[in-house]
mmCIF file of C-alpha atoms in Angstrom:
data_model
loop_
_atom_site.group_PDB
_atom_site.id
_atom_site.type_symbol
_atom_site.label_atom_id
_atom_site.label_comp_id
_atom_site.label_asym_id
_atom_site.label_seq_id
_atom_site.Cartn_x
_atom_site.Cartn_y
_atom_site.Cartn_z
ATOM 1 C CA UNK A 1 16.303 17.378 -27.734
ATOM 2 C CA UNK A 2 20.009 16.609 -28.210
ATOM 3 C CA UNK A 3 22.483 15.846 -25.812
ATOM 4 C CA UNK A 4 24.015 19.178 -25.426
ATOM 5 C CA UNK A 5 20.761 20.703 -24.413
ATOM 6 C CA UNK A 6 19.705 17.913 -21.991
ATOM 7 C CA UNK A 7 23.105 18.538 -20.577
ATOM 8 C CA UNK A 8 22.565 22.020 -20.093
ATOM 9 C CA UNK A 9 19.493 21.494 -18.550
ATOM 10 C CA UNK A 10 20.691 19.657 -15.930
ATOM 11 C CA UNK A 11 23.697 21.476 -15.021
ATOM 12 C CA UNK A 12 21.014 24.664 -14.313
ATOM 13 C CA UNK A 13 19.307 22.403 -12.228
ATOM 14 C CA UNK A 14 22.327 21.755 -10.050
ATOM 15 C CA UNK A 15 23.056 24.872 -10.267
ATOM 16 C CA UNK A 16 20.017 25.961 -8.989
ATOM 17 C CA UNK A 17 20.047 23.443 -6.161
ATOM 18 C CA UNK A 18 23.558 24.295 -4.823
ATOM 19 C CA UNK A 19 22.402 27.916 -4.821
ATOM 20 C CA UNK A 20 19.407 27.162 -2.819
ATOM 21 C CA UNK A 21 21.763 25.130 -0.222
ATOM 22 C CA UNK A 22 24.410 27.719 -0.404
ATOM 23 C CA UNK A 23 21.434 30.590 0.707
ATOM 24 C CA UNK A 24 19.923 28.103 3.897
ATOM 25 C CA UNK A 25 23.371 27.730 5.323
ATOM 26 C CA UNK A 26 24.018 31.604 4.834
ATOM 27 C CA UNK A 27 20.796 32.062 6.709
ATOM 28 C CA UNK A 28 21.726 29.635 9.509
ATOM 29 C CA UNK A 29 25.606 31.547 10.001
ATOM 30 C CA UNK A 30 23.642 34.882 10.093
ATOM 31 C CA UNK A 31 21.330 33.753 12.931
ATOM 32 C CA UNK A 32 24.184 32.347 14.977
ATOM 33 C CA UNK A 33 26.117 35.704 14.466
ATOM 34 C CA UNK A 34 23.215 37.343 16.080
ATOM 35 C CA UNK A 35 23.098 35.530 19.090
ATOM 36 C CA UNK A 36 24.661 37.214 21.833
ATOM 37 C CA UNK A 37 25.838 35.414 25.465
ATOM 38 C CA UNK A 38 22.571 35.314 26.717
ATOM 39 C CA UNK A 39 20.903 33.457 23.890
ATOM 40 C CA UNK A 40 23.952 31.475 23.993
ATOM 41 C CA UNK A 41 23.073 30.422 28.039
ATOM 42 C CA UNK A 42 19.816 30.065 27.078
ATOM 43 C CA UNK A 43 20.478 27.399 24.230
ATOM 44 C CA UNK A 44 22.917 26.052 26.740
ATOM 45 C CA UNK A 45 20.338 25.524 29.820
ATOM 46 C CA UNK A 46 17.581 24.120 26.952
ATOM 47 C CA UNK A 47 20.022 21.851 25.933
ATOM 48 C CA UNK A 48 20.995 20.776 29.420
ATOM 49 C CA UNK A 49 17.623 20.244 30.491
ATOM 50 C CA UNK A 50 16.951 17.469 27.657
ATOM 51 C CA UNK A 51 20.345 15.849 28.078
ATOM 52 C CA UNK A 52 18.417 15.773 32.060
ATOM 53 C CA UNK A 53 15.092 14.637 30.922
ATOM 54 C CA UNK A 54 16.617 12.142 28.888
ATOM 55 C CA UNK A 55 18.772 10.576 31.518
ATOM 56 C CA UNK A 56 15.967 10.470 33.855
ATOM 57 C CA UNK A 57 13.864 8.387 30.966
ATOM 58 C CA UNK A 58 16.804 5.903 30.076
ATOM 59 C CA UNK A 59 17.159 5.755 34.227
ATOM 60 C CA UNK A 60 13.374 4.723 34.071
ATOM 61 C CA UNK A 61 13.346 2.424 31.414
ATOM 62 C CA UNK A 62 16.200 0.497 32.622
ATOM 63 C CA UNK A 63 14.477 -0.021 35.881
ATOM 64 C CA UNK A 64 11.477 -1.682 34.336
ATOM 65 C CA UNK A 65 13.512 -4.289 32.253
ATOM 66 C CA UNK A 66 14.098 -2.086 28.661
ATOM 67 C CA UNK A 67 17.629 -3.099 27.415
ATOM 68 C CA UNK A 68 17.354 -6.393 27.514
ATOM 69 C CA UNK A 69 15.272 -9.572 26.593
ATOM 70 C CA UNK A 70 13.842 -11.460 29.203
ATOM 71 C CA UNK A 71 10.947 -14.156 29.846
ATOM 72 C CA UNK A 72 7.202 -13.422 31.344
ATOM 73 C CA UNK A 73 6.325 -16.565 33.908
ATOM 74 C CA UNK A 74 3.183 -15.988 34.037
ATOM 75 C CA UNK A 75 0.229 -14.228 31.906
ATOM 76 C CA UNK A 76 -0.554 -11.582 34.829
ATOM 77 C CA UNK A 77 2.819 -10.285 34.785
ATOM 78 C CA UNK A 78 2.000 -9.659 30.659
ATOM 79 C CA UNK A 79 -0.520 -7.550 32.030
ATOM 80 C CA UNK A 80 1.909 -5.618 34.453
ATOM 81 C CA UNK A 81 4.438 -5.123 31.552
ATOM 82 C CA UNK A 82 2.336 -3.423 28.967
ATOM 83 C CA UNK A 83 0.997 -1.232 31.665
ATOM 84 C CA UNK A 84 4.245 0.133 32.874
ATOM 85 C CA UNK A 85 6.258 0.351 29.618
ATOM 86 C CA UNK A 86 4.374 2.640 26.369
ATOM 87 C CA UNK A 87 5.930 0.772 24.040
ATOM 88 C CA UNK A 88 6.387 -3.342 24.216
ATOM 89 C CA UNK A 89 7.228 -6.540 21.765
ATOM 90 C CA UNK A 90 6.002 -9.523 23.395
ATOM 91 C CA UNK A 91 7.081 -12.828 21.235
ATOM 92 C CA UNK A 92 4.975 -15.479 21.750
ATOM 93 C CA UNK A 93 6.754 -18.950 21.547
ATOM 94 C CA UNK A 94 7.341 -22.663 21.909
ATOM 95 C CA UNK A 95 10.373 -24.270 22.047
ATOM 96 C CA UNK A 96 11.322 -24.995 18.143
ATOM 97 C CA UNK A 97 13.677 -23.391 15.729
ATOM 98 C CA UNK A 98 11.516 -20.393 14.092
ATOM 99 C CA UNK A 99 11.172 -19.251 17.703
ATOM 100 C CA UNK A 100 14.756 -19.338 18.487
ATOM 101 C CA UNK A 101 15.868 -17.527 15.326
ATOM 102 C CA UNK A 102 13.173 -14.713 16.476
ATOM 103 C CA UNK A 103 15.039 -14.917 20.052
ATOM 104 C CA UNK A 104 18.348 -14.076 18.357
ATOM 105 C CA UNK A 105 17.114 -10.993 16.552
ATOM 106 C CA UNK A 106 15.051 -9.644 19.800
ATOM 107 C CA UNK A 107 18.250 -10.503 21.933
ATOM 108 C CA UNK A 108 20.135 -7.523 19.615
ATOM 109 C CA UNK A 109 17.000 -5.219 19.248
ATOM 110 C CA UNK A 110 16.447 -5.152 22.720
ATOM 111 C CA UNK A 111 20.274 -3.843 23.071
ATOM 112 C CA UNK A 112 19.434 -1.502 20.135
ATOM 113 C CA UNK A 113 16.355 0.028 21.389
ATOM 114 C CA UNK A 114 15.881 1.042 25.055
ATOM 115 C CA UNK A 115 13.162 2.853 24.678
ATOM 116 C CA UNK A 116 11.239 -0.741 24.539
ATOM 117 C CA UNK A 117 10.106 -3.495 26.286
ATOM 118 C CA UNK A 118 11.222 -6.572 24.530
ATOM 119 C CA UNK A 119 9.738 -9.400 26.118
ATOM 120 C CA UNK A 120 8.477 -13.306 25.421
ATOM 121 C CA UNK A 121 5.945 -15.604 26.711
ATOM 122 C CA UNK A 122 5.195 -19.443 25.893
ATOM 123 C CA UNK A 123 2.126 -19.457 24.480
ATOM 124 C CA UNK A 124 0.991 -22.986 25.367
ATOM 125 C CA UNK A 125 1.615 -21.967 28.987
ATOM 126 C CA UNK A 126 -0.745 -18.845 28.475
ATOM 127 C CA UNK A 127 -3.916 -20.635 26.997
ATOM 128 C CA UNK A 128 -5.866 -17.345 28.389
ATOM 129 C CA UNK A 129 -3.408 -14.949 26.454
ATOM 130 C CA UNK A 130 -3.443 -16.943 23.297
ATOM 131 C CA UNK A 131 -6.968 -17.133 23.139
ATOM 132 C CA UNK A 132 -7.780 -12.963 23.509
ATOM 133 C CA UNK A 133 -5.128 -12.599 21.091
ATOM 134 C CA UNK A 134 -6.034 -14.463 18.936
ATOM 135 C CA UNK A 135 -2.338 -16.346 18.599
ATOM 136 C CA UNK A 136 -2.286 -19.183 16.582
ATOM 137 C CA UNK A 137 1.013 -19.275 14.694
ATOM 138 C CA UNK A 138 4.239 -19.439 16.133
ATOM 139 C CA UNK A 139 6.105 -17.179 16.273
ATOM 140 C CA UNK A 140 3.915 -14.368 16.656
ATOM 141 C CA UNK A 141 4.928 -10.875 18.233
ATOM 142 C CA UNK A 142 2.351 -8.881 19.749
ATOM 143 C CA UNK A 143 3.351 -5.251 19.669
ATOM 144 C CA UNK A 144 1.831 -3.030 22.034
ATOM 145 C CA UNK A 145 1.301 0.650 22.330
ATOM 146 C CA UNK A 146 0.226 2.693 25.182
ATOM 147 C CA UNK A 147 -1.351 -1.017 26.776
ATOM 148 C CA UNK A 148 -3.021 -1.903 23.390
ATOM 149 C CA UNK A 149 -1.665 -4.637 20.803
ATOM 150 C CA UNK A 150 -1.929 -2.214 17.727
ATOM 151 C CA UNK A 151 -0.173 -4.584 15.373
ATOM 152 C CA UNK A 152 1.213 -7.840 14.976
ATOM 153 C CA UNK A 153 4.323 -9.834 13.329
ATOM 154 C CA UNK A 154 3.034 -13.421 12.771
ATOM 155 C CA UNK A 155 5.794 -15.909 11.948
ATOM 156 C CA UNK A 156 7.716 -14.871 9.163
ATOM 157 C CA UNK A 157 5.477 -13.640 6.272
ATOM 158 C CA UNK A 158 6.554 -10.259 6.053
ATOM 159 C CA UNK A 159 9.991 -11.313 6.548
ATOM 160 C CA UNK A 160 11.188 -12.533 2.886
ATOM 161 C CA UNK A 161 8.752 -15.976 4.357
ATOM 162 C CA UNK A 162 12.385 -16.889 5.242
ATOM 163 C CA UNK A 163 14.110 -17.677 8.423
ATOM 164 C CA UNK A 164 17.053 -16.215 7.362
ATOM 165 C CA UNK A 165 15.958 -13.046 7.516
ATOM 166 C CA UNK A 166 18.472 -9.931 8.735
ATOM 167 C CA UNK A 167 18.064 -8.397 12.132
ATOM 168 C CA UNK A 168 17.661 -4.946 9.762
ATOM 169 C CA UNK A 169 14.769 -6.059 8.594
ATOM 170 C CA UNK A 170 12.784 -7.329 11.467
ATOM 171 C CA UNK A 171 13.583 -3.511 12.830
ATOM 172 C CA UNK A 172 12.233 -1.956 9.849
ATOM 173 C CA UNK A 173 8.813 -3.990 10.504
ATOM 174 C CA UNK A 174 9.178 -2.602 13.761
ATOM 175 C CA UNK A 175 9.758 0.725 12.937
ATOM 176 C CA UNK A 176 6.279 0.496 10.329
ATOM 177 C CA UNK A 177 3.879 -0.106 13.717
ATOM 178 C CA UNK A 178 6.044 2.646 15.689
ATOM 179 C CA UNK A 179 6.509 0.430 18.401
ATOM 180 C CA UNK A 180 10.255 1.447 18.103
ATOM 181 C CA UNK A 181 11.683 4.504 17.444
ATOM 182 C CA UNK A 182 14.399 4.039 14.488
ATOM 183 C CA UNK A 183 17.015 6.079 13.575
ATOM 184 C CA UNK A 184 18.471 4.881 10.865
ATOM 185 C CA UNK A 185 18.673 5.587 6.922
ATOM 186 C CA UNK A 186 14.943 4.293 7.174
ATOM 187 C CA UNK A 187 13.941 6.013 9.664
ATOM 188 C CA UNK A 188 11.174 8.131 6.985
ATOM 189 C CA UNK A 189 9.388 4.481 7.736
ATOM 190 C CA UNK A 190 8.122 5.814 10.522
ATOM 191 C CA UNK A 191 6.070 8.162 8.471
ATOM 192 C CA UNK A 192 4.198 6.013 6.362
ATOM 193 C CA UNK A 193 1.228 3.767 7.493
ATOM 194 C CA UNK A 194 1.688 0.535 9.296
ATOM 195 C CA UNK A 195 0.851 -2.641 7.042
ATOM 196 C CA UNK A 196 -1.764 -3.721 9.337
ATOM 197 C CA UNK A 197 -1.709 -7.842 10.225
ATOM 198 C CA UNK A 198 -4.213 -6.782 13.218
ATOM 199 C CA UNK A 199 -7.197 -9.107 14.046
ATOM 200 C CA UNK A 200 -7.904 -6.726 16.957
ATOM 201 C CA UNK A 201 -6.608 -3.581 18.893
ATOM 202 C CA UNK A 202 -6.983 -4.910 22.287
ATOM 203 C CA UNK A 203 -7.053 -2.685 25.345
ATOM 204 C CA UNK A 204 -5.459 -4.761 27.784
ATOM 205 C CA UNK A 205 -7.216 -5.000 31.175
ATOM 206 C CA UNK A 206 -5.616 -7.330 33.660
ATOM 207 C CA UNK A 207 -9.132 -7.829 34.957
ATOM 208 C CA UNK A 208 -10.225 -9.967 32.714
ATOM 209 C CA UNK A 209 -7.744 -12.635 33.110
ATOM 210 C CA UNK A 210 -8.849 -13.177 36.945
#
């Protein structure tokens, strides 16, 4: 096939495609050209009503802690966190320099993503928690769904086995287990399967640490 044909080829396909674009927004002006002032209000009061319900939520999450990064003193209050919040990252930690370059990206996340709990615990202070968990390197984060630890990042393996790793990534790793909703030019990671690192889903039952 020579050039000229190839060539030819692909300007049909454009072609084609630009047609097909040029036909879904035609479709789109023709359906707002039928709306008259009612359908109008009605898209108006819909739209009103989730600006409301979404207010109420970010009202919500700020009251239980989302927005920012803060420390659990004790394991029972781990317990009290998962329960309240549907989505939470809980970095477990000791005071040495992998944890506090995990602290730094967490610190911006949490900013970044208020629709989660973004928490951290020392681990050598919460034997009982490091045991069910099964946490034994450091840093791990335990991300929890819904009161269950469906997933988890442990130190920096899936990270480039780097610490200098970018924020951006650590997000995207997020984003995989769903334990953040992500809206950027990767967001189509939240359709694919989570690589699973998960030695158990554990349904979290504040009982059993009493």
């Amino acid at each position: 096939m020579d050039r000229s044909m190839v060539q030819e080829i692909v300007e049909k396909q454009v072609l084609t495609v630009a047609k097909a674009v040029e036909e879904k927004l035609d479709e789109e002006l023709h359906a707002l050209e039928r709306l008259d002032l009612d359908d109008l209000e009605v898209l108006r009061e819909q739209r009103l009503k989730q600006m409301k319900k979404m207010a109420e939520k970010r009202s919500r999450w700020i009251s239980l802690g989302h927005g920012e990064y803060s420390e659990i003193p004790t394991e029972k209050e781990f317990f009290s966190v998962v329960k309240a919040s549907d989505r939470v990252v809980c970095h477990f930690y000791r005071d040495n320099w992998p944890c506090k370059v995990m602290d730094k990206h967490l610190s911006i996340l949490a900013k970044q993503h208020i629709e989660t709990r973004f928490v951290k615990i020392h681990a050598e202070k919460s034997p009982y928690l490091a045991e069910k968990l099964r946490v034994v390197v450091l840093p791990t984060l335990a991300l929890v769904k819904n009161a269950k630890v469906e997933d988890y990042v442990v130190g920096f393996d899936e990270l480039g086995h780097t610490d200098e790793f970018s924020t951006e990534e650590l997000e995207e790793r997020l984003a995989k287990a769903e334990v953040i909703i992500f809206e950027g030019e990767s967001s189509k990671l939240k359709s694919k399967a989570p690589s699973k690192s998960v030695r158990q889903s554990a349904n979290l039952d504040s009982s059993d640490s009493e």
